[in-house]
Short mmCIF file of C-alpha atoms (C1' of nucleotides) in Angstrom, two decimals:
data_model
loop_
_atom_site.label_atom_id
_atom_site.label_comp_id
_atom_site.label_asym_id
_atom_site.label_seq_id
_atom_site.Cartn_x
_atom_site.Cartn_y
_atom_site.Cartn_z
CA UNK A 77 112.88 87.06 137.02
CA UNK A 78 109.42 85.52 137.19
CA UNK A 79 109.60 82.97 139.53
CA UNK A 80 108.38 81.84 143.11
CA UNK A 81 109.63 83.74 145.78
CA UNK A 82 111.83 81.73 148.37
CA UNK A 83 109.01 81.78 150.77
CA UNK A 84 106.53 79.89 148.41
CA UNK A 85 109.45 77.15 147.47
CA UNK A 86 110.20 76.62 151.10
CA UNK A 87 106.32 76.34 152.26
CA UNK A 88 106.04 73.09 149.40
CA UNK A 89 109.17 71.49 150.56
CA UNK A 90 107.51 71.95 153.86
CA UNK A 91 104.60 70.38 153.02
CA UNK A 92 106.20 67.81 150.83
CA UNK A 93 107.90 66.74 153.88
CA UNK A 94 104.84 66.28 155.96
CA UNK A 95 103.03 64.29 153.26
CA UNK A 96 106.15 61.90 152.82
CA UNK A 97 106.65 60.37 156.30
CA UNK A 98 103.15 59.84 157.11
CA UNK A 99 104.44 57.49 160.37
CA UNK A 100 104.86 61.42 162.03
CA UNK A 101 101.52 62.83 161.57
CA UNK A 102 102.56 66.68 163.57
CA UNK A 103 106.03 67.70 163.33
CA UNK A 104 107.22 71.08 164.61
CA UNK A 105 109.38 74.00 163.32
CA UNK A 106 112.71 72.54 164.33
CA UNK A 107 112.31 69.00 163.50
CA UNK A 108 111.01 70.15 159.75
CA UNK A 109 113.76 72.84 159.56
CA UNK A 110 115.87 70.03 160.04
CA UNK A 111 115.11 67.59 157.59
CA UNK A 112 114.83 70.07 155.30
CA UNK A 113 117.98 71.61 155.73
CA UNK A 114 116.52 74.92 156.25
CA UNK A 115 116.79 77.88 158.96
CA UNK A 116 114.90 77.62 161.72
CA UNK A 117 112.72 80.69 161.82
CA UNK A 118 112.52 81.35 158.02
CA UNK A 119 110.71 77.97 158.48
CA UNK A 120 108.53 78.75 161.66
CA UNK A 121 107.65 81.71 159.54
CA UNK A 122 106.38 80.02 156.70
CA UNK A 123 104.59 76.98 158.73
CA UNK A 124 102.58 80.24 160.88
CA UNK A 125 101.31 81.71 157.10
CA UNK A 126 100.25 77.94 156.20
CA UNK A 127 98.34 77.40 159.20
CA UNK A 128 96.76 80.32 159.24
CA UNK A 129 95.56 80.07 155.50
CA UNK A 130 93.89 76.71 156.84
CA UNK A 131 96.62 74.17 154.55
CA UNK A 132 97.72 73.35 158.19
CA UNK A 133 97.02 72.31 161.37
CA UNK A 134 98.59 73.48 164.61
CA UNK A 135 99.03 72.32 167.62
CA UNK A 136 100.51 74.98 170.53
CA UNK A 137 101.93 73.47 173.85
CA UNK A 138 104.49 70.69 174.43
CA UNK A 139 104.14 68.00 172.24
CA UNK A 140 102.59 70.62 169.55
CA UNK A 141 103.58 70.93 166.11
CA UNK A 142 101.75 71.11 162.58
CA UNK A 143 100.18 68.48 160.77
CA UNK A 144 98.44 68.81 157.21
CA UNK A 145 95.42 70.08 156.78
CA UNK A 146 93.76 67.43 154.39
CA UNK A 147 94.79 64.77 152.18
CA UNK A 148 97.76 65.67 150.14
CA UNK A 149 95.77 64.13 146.55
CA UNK A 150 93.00 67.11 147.53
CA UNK A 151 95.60 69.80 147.94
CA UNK A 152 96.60 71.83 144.50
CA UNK A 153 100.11 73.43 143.76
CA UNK A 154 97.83 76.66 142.70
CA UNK A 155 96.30 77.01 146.33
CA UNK A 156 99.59 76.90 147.78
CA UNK A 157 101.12 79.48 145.79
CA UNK A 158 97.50 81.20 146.17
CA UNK A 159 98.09 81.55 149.53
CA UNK A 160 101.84 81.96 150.17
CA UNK A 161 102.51 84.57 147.16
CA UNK A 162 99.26 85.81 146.34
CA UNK A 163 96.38 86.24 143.87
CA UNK A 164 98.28 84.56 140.31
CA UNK A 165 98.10 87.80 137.93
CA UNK A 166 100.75 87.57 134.97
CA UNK A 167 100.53 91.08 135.08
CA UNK A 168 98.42 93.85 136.49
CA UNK A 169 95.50 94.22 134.68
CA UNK A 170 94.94 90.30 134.98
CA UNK A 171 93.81 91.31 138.02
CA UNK A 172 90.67 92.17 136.82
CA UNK A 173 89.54 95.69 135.59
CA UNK A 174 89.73 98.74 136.38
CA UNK A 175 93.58 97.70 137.63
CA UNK A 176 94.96 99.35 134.28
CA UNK A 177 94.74 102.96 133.75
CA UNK A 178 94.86 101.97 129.67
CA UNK A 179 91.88 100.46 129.57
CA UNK A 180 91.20 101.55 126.13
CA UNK A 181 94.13 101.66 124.13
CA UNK A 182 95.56 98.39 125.57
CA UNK A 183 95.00 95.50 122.84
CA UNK A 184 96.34 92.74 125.27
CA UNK A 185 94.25 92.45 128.76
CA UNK A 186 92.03 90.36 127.84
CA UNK A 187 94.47 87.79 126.63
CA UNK A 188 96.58 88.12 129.73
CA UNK A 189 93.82 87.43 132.27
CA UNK A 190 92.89 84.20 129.63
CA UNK A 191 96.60 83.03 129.78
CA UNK A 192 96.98 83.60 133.61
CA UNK A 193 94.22 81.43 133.96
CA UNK A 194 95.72 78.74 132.31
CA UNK A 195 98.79 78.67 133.87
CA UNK A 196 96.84 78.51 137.23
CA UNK A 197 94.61 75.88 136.06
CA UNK A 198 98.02 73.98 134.97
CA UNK A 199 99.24 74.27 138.47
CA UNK A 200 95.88 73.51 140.09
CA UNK A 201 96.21 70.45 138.17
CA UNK A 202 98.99 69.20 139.70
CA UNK A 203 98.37 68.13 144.13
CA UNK A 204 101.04 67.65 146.58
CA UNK A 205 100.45 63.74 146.30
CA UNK A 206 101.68 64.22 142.83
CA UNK A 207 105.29 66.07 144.18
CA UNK A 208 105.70 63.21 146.80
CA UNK A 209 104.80 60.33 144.66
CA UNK A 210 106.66 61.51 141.23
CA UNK A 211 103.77 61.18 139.30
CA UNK A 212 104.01 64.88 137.66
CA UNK A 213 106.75 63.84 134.92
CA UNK A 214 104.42 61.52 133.20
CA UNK A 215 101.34 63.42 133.23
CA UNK A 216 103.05 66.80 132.36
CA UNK A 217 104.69 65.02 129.54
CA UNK A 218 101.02 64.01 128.05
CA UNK A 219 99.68 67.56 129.28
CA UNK A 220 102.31 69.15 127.16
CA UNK A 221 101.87 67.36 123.51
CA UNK A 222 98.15 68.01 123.89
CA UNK A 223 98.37 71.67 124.94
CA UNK A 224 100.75 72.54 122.01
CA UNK A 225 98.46 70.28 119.01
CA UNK A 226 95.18 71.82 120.36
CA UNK A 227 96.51 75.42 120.17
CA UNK A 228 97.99 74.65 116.74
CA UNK A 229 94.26 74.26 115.19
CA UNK A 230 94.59 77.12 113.01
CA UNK A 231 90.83 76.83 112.77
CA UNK A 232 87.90 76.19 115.00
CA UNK A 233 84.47 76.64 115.93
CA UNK A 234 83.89 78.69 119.16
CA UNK A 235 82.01 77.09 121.74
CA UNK A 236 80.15 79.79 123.27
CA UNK A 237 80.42 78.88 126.90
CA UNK A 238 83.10 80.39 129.31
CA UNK A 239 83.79 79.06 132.01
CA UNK A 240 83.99 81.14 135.06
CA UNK A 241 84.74 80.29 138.79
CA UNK B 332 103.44 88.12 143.96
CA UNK B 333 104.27 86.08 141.22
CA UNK B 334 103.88 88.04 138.24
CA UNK B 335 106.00 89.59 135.30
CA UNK B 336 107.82 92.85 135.45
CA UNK B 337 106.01 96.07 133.91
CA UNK B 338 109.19 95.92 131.33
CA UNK B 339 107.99 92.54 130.30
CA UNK B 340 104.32 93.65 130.46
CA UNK B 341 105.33 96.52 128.42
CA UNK B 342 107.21 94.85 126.15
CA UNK B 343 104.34 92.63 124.75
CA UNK B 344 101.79 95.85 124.71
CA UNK B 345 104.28 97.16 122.41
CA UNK B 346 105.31 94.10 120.20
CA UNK B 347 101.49 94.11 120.08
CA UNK B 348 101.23 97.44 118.85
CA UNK B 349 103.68 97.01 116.17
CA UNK B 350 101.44 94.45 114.87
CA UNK B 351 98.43 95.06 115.30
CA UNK B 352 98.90 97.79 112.83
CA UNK B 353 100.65 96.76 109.74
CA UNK B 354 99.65 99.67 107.81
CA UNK B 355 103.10 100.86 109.59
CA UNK B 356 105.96 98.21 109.38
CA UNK B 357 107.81 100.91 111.34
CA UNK B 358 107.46 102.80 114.04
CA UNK B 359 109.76 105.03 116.36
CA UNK B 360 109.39 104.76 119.96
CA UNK B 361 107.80 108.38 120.52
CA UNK B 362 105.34 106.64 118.20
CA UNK B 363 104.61 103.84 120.00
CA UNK B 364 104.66 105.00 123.60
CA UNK B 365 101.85 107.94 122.67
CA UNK B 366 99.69 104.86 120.93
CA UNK B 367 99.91 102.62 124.02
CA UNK B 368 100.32 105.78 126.57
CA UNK B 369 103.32 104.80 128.35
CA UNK B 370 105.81 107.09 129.31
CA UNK B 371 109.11 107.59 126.64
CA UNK B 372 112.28 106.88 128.16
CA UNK B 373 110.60 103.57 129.34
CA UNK B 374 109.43 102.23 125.85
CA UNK B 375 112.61 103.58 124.84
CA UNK B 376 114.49 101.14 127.07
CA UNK B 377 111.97 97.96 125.98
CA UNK B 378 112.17 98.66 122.58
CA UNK B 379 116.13 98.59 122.78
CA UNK B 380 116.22 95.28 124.43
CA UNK B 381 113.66 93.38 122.43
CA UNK B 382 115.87 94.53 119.11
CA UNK B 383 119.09 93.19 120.53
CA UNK B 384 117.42 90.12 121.13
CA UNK B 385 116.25 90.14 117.44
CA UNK B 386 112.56 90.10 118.40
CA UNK B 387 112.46 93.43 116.65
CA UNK B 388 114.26 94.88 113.39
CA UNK B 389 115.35 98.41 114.41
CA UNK B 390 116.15 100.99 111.81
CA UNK B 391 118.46 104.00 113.00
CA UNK B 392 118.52 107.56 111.65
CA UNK B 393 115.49 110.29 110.35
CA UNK B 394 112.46 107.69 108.77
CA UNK B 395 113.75 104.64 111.43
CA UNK B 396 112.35 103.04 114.16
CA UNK B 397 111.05 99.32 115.28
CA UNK B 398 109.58 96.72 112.61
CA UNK B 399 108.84 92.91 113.88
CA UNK B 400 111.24 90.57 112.85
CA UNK B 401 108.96 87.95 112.15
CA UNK B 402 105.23 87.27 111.69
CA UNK B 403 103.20 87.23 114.65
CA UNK B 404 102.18 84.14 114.61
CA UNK B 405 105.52 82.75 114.62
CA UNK B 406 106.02 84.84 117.55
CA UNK B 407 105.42 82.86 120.91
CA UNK B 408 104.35 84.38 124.14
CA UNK B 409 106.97 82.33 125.99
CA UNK B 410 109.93 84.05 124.16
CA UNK B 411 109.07 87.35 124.48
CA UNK B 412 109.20 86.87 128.40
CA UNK B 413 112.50 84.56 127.95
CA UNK B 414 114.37 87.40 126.40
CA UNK B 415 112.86 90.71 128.96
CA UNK B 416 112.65 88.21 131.60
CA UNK B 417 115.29 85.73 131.68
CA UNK B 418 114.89 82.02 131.34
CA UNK B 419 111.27 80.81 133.15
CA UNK B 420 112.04 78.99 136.41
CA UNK B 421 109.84 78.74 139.53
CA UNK B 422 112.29 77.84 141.71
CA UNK B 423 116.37 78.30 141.71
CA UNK B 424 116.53 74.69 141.89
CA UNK B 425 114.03 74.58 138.58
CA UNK B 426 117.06 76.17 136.67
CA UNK B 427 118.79 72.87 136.35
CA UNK B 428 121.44 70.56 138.75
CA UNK B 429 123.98 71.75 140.89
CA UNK B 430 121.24 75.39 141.24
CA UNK B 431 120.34 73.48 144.89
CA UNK B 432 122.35 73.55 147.45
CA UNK B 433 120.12 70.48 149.41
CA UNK B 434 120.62 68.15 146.47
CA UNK B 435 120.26 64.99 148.69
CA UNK B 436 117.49 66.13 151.03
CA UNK B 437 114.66 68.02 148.66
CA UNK B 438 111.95 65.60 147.56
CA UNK B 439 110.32 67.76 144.86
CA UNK B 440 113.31 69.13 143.35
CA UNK B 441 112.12 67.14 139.40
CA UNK B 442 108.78 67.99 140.18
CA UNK B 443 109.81 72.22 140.10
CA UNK B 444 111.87 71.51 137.16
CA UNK B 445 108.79 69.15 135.25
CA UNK B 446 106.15 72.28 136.43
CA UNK B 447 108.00 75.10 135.00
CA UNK B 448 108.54 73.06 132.24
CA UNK B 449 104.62 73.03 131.56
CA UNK B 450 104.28 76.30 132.34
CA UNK B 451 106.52 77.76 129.73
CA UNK B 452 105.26 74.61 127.46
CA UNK B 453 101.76 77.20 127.81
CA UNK B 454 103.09 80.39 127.12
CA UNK B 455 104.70 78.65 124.13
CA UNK B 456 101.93 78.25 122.59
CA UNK B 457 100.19 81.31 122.36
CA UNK B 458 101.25 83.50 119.67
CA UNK B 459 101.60 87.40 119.20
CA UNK B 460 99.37 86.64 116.49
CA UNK B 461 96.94 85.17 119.03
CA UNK B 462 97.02 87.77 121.26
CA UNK B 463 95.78 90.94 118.98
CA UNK B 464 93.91 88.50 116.98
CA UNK B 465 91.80 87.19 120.25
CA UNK B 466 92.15 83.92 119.63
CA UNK B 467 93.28 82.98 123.09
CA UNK B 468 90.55 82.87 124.96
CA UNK B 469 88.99 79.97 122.67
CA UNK B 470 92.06 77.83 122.18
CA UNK B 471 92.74 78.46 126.09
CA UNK B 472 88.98 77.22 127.21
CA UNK B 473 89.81 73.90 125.57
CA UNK B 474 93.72 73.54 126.57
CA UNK B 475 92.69 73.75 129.85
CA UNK B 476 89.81 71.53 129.89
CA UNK B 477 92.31 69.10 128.56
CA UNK B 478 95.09 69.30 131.10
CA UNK B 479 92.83 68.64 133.73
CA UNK B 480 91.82 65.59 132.19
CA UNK B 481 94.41 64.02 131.61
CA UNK B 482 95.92 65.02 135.16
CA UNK B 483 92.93 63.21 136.59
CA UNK B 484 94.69 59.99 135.67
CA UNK B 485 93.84 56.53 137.21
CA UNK B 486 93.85 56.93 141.12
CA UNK B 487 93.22 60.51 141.51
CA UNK B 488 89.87 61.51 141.22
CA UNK B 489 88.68 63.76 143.55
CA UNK B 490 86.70 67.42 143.08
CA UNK B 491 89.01 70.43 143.09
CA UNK B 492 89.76 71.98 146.45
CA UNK B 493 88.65 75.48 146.38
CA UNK B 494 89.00 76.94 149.46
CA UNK B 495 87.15 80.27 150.41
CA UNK B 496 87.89 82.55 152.88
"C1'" DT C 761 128.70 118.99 104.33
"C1'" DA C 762 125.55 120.32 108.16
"C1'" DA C 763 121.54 119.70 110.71
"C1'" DA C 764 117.90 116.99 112.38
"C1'" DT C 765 116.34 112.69 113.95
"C1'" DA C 766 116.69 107.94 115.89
"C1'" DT C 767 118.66 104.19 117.98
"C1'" DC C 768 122.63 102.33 121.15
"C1'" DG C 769 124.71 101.52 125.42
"C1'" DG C 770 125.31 102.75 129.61
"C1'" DA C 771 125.06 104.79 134.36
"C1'" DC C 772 122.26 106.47 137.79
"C1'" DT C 773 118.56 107.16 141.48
"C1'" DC C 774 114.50 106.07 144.01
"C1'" DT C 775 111.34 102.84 145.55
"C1'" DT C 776 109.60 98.48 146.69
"C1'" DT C 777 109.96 93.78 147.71
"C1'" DC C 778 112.49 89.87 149.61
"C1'" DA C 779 114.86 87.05 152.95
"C1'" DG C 780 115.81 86.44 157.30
"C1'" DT C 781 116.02 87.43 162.35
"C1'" DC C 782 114.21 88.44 166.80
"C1'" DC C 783 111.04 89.40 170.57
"C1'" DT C 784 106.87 89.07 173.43
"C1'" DA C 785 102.50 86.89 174.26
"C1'" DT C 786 99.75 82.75 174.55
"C1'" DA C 787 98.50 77.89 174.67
"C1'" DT C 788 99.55 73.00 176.07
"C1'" DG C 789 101.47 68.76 178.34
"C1'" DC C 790 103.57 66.74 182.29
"C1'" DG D 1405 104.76 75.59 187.70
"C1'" DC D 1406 107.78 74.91 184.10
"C1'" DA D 1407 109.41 73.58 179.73
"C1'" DT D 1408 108.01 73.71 175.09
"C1'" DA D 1409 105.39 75.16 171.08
"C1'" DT D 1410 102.95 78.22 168.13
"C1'" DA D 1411 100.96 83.33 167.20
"C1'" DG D 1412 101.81 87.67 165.72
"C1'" DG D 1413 104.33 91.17 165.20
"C1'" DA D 1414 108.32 94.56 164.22
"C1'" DC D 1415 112.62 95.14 162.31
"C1'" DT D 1416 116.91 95.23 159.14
"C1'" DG D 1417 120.03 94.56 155.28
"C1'" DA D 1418 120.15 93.14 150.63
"C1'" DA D 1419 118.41 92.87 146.13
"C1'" DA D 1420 115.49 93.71 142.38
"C1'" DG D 1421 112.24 96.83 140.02
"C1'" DA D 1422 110.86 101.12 137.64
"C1'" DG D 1423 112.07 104.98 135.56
"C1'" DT D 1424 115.21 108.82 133.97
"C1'" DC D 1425 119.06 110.79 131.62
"C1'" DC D 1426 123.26 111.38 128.81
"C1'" DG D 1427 126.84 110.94 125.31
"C1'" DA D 1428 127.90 108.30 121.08
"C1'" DT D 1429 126.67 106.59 116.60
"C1'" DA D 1430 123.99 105.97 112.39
"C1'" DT D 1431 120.84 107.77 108.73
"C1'" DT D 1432 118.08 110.97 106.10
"C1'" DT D 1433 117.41 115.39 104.16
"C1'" DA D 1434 118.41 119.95 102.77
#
DNA sequence: TAAATATCGGACTCTTTCAGTCCTATATGC
DNA sequence: GCATATAGGACTGAAAGAGTCCGATATTTA
């Protein structure tokens, strides 16, 4: 149904919930299962993948917990998705090539790996100080109107640079 | 892994197809599976949907087949995944009120809702028309560029993470 | 009218992914 | 040493995905 899988929504909450009650710097599993209202080890499950991917830090032993990895105004939606769900591909072949066995008679790859890239660029936009501190509904509201009149141009001159990263 | 569903994927090859080629308003779906090599009963299944949803004229009998039901460029990206897809959320809770069942607790319930928002706000703007005319990658470059701009509002200004492993 | 050709609307199966649990090992603080 | 945490797996049931197939209906052509 195209959407995040339960895993990915559960690891921002998480997150979300670190970056909002600053005054508790670690927190473990069961204290952030329970302010989140979530189960227990579907939340120790998701904390382990975030540590490991480096968003947080842990701390074993008594006393041990998990505490964010940076600041949350340095820490894109995009690379948590990145590393919860995955590489963002639309489809297949926006994975890059040789992923399609059509290479030549399909008209659309290069368009899908151009609009997957946009929608990760919108979510890279957007960092987890921007969840906690409700900022996103005014900039996405600007974002929007500015997306849709630029891509109405009928007409333009190309700019021949492309950006890669 | 965050993607759409081959049906979806297959769906826009094929609405693709259909116009790329207007030397043939209509085509059967033998027609267009051997043009974008993809197996029959499957593009026969595609094809079916995207007419009931009245993305596609369909024309029964000897002589019928598929015809667009509109012109391409009047043809957004973002509907042909609403109707093969369903309706674009990231999250359950994205999909409106009462979709949560921690209402009180989650602190980035309006930002999900605000980001898929943007993200379909995207895919609404790109056009079948775009997509076999190769438009996208232009109009995309500059969309993006803009975005980030204007996310970079007043006390956020900080160099993209990109983390490396 | 009869035959050939397409779509229409399902049901159906097989596979993969998802969501969630559980267990053992290891590190830490007191 | 003991209680408490995370680390890293394996494991299971449920759900969605991908693809096939069949009978019914509509249309053209001979």
């Amino acid at each position: 149904m195209f959407k995040l899988s339960k895993t990915t929504d559960y690891g921002i909450v998480l997150m979300a919930e670190l970056a909002s009650d600053s005054s508790r710097a670690t927190q473990n599993a069961r204290e952030l299962a329970a302010s989140s209202e979530l189960p227990v080890p579907m939340v120790s499950k998701v904390l382990k993948v975030l540590a490991k991917e480096g968003l947080l830090i842990s701390q074993r032993g008594s006393k041990g917990g998990y505490s964010l990895a940076g600041e949350p105004d340095s820490m894109p939606v995009s690379e948590m998705i990145r590393v919860l769900e995955g590489p963002l591909a639309l489809t297949d072949c926006a994975l890059g090539p040789a992923r399609c066995e059509h290479e030549s008679g399909c008209a659309v790859r290069e368009p899908w790996q151009q609009i997957s890239r946009v929608v990760e660029q919108a979510l890279a936009g957007i960092t987890l100080a921007d969840l906690v501190g409700g900022r996103v509904e005014r900039s996405m509201n600007e974002m929007t109107s500015n997306m849709l009149q630029i891509n109405r141009s009928p007409e333009a001159n190309r700019p021949p640079q492309s950006e890669q990263r």
